[in-house]
PDB file of C-alpha atoms in Angstrom:
ATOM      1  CA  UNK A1455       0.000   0.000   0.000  1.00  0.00           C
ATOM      2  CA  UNK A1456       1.351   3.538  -1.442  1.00  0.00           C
ATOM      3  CA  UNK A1457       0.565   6.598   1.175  1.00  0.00           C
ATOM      4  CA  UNK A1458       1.858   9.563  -0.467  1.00  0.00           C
ATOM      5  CA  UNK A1459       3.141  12.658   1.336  1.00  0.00           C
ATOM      6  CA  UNK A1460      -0.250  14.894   0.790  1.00  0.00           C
ATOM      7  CA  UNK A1461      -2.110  12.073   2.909  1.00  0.00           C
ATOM      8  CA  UNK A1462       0.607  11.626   5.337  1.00  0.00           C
ATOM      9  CA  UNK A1463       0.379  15.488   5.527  1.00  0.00           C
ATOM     10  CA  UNK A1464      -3.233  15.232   6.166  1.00  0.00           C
ATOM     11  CA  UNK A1465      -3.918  12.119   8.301  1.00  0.00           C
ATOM     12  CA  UNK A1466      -1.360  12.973  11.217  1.00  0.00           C
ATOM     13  CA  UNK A1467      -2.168  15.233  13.830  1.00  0.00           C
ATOM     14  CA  UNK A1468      -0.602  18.673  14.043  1.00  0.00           C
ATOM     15  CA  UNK A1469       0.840  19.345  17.551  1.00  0.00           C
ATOM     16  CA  UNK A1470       0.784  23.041  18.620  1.00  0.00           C
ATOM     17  CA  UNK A1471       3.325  25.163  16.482  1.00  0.00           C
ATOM     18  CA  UNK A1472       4.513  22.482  14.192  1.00  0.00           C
ATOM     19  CA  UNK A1473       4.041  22.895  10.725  1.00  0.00           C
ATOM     20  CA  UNK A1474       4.726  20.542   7.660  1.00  0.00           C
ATOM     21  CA  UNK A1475       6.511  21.426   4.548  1.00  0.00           C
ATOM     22  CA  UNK A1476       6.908  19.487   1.463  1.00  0.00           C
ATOM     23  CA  UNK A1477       9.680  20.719  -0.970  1.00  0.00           C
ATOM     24  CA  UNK A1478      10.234  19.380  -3.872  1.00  0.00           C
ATOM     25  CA  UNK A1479      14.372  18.754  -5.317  1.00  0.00           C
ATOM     26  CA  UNK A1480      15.023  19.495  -8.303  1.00  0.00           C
ATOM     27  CA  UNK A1481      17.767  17.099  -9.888  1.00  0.00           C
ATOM     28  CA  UNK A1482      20.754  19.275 -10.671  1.00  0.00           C
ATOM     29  CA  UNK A1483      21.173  19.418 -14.567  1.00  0.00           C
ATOM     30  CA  UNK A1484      24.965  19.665 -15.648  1.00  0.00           C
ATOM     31  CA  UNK A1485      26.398  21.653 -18.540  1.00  0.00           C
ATOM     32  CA  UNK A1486      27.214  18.885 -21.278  1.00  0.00           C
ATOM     33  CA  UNK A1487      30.775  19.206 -21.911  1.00  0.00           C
ATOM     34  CA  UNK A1488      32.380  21.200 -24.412  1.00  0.00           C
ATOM     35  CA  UNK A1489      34.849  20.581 -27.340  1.00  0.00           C
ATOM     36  CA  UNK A1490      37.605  22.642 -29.034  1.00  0.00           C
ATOM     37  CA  UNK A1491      37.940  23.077 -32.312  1.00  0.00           C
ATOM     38  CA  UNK A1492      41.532  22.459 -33.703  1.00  0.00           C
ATOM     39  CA  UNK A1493      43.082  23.110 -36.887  1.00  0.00           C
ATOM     40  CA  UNK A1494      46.489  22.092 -37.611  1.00  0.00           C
ATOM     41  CA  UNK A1495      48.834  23.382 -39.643  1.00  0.00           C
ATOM     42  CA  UNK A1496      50.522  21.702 -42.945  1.00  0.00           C
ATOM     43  CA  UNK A1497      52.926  22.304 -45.851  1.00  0.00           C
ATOM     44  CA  UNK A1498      50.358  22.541 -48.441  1.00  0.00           C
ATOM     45  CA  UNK A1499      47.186  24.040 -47.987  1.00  0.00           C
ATOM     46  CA  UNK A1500      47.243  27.961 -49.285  1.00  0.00           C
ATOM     47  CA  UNK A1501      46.664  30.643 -46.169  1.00  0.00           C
ATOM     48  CA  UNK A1502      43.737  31.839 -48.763  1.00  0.00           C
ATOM     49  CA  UNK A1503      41.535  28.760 -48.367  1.00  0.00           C
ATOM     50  CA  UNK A1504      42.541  28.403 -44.549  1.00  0.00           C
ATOM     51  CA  UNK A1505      41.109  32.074 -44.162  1.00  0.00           C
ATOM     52  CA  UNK A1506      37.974  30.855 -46.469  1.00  0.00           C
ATOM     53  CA  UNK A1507      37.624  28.554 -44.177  1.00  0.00           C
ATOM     54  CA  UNK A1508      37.458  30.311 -40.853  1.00  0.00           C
ATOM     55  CA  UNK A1509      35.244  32.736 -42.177  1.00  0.00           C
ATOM     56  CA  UNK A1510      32.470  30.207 -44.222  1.00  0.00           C
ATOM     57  CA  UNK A1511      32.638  27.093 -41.397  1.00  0.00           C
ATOM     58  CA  UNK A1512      33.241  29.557 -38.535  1.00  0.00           C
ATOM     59  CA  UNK A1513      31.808  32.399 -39.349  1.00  0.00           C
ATOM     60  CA  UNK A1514      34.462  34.666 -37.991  1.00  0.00           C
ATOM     61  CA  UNK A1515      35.893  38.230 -39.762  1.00  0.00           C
ATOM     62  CA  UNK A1516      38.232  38.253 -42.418  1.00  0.00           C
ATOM     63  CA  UNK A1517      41.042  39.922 -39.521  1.00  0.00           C
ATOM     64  CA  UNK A1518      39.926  37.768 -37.049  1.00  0.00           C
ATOM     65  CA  UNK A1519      40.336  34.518 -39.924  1.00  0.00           C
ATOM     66  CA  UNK A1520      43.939  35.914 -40.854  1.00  0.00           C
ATOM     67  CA  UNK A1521      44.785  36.348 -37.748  1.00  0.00           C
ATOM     68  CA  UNK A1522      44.008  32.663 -36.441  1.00  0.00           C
ATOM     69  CA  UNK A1523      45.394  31.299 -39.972  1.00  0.00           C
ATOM     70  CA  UNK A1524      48.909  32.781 -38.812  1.00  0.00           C
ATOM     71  CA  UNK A1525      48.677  30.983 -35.449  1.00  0.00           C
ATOM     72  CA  UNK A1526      48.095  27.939 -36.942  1.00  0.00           C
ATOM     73  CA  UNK A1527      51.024  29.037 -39.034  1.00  0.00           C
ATOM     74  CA  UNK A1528      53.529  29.775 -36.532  1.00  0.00           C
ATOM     75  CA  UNK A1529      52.242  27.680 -33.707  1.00  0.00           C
ATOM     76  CA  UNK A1530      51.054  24.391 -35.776  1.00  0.00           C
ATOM     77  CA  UNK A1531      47.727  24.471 -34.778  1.00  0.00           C
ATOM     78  CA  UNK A1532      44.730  26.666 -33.254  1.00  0.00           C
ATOM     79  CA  UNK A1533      41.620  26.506 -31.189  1.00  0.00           C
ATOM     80  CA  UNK A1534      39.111  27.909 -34.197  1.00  0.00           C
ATOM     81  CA  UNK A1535      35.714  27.258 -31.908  1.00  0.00           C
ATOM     82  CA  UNK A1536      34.421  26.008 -28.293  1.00  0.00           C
ATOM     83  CA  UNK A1537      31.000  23.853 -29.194  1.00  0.00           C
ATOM     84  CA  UNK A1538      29.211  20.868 -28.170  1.00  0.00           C
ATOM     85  CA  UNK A1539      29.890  17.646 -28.942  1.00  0.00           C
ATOM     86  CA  UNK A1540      27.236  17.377 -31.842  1.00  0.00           C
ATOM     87  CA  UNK A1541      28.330  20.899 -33.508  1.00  0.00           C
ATOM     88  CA  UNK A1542      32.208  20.206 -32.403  1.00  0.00           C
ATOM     89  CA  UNK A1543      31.641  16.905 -34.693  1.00  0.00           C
ATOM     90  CA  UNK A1544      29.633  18.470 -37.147  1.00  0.00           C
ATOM     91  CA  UNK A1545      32.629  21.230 -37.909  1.00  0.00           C
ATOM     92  CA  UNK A1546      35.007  19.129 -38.035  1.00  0.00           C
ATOM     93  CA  UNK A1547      33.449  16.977 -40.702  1.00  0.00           C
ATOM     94  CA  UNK A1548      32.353  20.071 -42.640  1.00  0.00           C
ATOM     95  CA  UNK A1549      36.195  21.432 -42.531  1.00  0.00           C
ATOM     96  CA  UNK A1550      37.363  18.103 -43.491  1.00  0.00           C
ATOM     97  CA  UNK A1551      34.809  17.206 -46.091  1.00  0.00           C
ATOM     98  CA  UNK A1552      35.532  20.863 -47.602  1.00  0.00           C
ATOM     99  CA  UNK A1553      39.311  20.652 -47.943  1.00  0.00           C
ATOM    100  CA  UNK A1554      39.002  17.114 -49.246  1.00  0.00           C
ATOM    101  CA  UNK A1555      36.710  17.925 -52.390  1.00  0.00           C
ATOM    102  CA  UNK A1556      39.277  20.707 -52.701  1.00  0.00           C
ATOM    103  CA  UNK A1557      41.988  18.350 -53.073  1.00  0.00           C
ATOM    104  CA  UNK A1558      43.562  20.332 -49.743  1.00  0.00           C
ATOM    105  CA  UNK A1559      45.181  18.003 -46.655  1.00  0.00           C
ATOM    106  CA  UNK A1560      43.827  20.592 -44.347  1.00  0.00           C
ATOM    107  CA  UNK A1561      43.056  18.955 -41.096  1.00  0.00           C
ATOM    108  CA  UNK A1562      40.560  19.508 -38.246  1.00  0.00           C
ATOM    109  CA  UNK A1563      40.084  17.593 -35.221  1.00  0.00           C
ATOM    110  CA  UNK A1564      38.684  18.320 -32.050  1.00  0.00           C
ATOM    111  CA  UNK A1565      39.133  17.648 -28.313  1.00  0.00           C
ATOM    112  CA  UNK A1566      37.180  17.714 -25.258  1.00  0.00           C
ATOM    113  CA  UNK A1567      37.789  21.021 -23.108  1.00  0.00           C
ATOM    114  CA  UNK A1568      39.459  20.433 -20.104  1.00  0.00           C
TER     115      UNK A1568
END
């Protein structure tokens, strides 16, 4: 037999001054994780398409594009984006699929955000 708390509330007897509450938890949601964006640096792809890149996939600036192309430059790679899994995945296969039908080696991969 099931007695829930509005009939436990309601059957027992209220001594003088007491007073029943019922609150109600809510479960604690947690931010999914996120994933960065990387794009690494090669011998072969033109800075142009690189920039085209950052700017179509990305949708940053035409600055803010060069300016990330020459990290990836000088440093060998670059954080392009901070997404979800899902949209993290789905950039990285857009980059990829992009620079392959362009006969590019331009590579993308992505990593979970510490």
């Amino acid at each position: 037999m099931q007695i829930d708390a509005w009939q436990m509330m309601t059957d027992k007897p209220k001594t003088d001054g007491e007073s029943d509450v019922i609150t109600k938890t809510k479960p604690k949601t947690q931010r999914p994780p996120m994933y960065k964006v990387l794009l690494l640096n090669d011998d072969y792809t033109p800075m142009e398409f690189v920039v085209h890149v950052l700017e179509r996939f990305f949708g940053v600036s035409h600055s803010q594009a060069v300016e990330i192309m020459l990290t990836v430059h000088k440093k060998g790679v670059a954080v392009v984006g901070v997404f979800s899994y899902e949209i993290a995945e789905t950039k990285v296969a857009q980059v990829m699929d992009f620079a392959r039908r362009n006969q590019h080696p331009l590579q993308c991969t992505m990593e979970k955000e510490d």
